[in-house]
Amino acid sequence: MKINHIVETQQFTQPLLMELFDRANLMKKIVARGGTKDYENKIMTSLFYQQSTRTRFSFESAMYRLGGKVITTEQAAFFSSEITGEHLEDTIQIIANYCDVIVLRHLEAGGAKRAASVSPVPIINAGDGAGGQHPTQGLLDLYTIFSELHTLNGLNVAFVGSLDNGRTARSLAYLLSKFSRIKLYFVAPKEMQIKPDILEHLDENNIIYTLSDSLEGIIDQIDVLYQTRFEVERFPNVNFDYSKLKTDTSVLQKMKYDSIIMHPMPRDIEISHSVDSDKRAAYFRQAKNGLYVRMALLSMLFDGN
Amino acid sequence: MKINHIVETQQFTQPLLMELFDRANLMKKIVARGGTKDYENKIMTSLFYQQSTRTRFSFESAMYRLGGKVITTEQAAFFSSEITGEHLEDTIQIIANYCDVIVLRHLEAGGAKRAASVSPVPIINAGDGAGGQHPTQGLLDLYTIFSELHTLNGLNVAFVGSLDNGRTARSLAYLLSKFSRIKLYFVAPKEMQIKPDILEHLDENNIIYTLSDSLEGIIDQIDVLYQTRFEVERFPNVNFDYSKLKTDTSVLQKMKYDSIIMHPMPRDIEISHSVDSDKRAAYFRQAKNGLYVRMALLSMLFDGN
Amino acid sequence: MKINHIVETQQFTQPLLMELFDRANLMKKIVARGGTKDYENKIMTSLFYQQSTRTRFSFESAMYRLGGKVITTEQAAFFSSEITGEHLEDTIQIIANYCDVIVLRHLEAGGAKRAASVSPVPIINAGDGAGGQHPTQGLLDLYTIFSELHTLNGLNVAFVGSLDNGRTARSLAYLLSKFSRIKLYFVAPKEMQIKPDILEHLDENNIIYTLSDSLEGIIDQIDVLYQTRFEVERFPNVNFDYSKLKTDTSVLQKMKYDSIIMHPMPRDIEISHSVDSDKRAAYFRQAKNGLYVRMALLSMLFDGN
């Protein structure tokens, strides 16, 4: 299937997701044997208007494991010494002369779409604003579930944390709605609950879900515990006992033997470090999957273009 | 012809320019077929005392298309954690141990010359101060004219914008003076007009030129419209209708069919985005030519050293 | 000999130092013939919580000469856009998924040890705090002496400058104590003198040393003059004639024909630039040795792991 840019999660149909995951599995094998040189003539630009070293490193490692090269800035807002805040479309049309793909982290929702509309080389959206998208994160999260549990059907998935503007939880919920017999649990103080647009989408797709502010009565049934930050700083007036939503060893004891715990990182206080050594703690493997999925996406763009 | 460093435009005689452009044409073909590995053992350092991501990316892409490697900083002023503002000559003599060529962006005019005087590896001046040089920009501008119009003789070239300290316009005017039957038009509010030193140089070389503050009566005769920024911020007391100097679709209608519009970028308001789709809009191709010219320069330095 | 991480100078026994220096000699030959591709599948991460461009460039050049690739940040403290100051152990466990070795510059003493305790890939300490270690600097200093004077036994070595928290002088004194018939001279105003812990270590190893605040009576006997900065800013109340401790051409005249002058760089006023052209000025060669030693260390880690 041919894709020209990776701008939003909605581009990914179920067949395209399966093609992507097949390719990610292949990339896992390629990394294990030391990478490939198949894309050694390709140059990737990391064009970051905001620091996000974790995401940048993941993409750059992916490009290197594919044999390619990388040009990078985390200060794209200060792109030139003459004008601060140059027109994004101009910047893209200049940079496109120097590379074969642009990984863009922008500050405004819709930035990636604007870039894609003028770019002669593929754009990959690496996050565009708080209200925007970060599709590769959603894809690597879905791949992690697939890779750990060997299916995407019939799963019970709980999302915990500040879900209202949690880009990662929103994207993953959206992607899971493409599969069957899915049950979702949104667990957050009511002020931080998932927004109605996602629930409407789930209703349209006949996905069962519940809203609550506690893991009580849920924790022993879930296959995936997707923990995110509480972002307490955004809710100074909310009086909530966040310890109820933390994952620690006592929570582990109630979880199914073959369940997994995920986190998009960085972690604050929401998962105890004592959980790390449990085999169900999948968040560091999740980071590794980001490498495979990004290699798969880059190679799909290169092969199709 | 052997060159050791690229410090100033004056180094480039007409034969050397022609050799450079032949090589740039070759590089264009090399890029089209995916680059070369001929310089895979070479390391380039981007040593930037000032951010200039566009210039840096152009050089780094050039180095990668040649097969080489890149070490980079845009914060060379904070070179060490111990001393702020280390002696440039010391920095160069240290860095030279780690690479095969240094691309230097310095803050002081003459910085590149100082660096070249002590460096055991080639120095390329990527801009040294407002009053200094930025020779590779002038070279890529000249190459763009050559590449688009297939000659450098008999051309009418108009420079528009704040020309007084416009490094790019000054360099290109200087380079054009090496060719025959050139006519130059300097178009700017009188406070921003080109400085006498350039005019004296043109007089010495019998180059015809005019000064004006309007494109009226000129626009239908020119082959190259070289538009630069107005830098209004430097002239708060100048009361001028800058719209007279803007390039928009109405200006396009008056221009010759086979003329071109150039801009060193970044663009502010001086060229309408509606002009971009016209084939005479050469500024994005100009950026691409920066790649070929810098590949040519790097390869000349490597082959000669 | 197998090493998993390079955290502190104390790891290096005399046999391991000799193995390292053999390997560094080999790397010198490899660089002379243009580098190797033996490690082309390896990725190094430069994870710097503090700018130290000189050290970073030295490591990155080493990695490129070995054929490998580099991912880099000098602003690791702002690692994510969400949390400032993420848990070091988490950062390491994420980054380790993207590379084969992590070069860490941390702000706190002990940072490298903490990183090594959780990292599945080798950690190299590139400096961890003022009171911490910077082992590769000590190793390249020792290698420089070995490389210049062809022995590490029977040497008279003078350390000059602010020695009290001089990480480089302290490390080198420690390493020299492993060799025989060494005599050390610590030359500094008494407020800046070397700390008792080093002197105790020298006593335990039967190393002869003297303390003084002048080069008088010493300068014609020493084989190595290791000059460091005076750090006058840390001692506003010390009234001392620092010119007595400067190395200039008059000092050169008193030095042995086959002695060497070293400096970890950056240099301030303590060595006159007029000294640079003397063959005994070894400080730029010392920087080059940093390349060979770091290539040797990286290759030892890759080969052993």
CSV table of C-alpha atoms in Angstrom, one decimal, chain C residues 2 18 54 86 110 132 134 193 199 202 208 265 281 287 291:
chain,number,residue,atom,x,y,z
C,2,LYS,CA,36.8,-7.8,29.6
C,18,MET,CA,49.2,-1.4,28.5
C,54,ARG,CA,35.6,19.4,22.9
C,86,GLU,CA,13.7,12.8,34.3
C,110,GLY,CA,28.4,9.2,40.8
C,132,GLY,CA,33.4,13.2,40.1
C,134,HIS,CA,36.5,12.0,33.9
C,193,GLN,CA,47.3,22.8,46.4
C,199,LEU,CA,49.0,12.5,48.8
C,202,LEU,CA,51.0,8.4,46.8
C,208,ILE,CA,58.1,10.6,46.0
C,265,MET,CA,42.7,22.6,27.4
C,281,ALA,CA,54.5,21.9,23.3
C,287,ALA,CA,44.1,16.3,21.8
C,291,LEU,CA,41.0,10.4,19.5
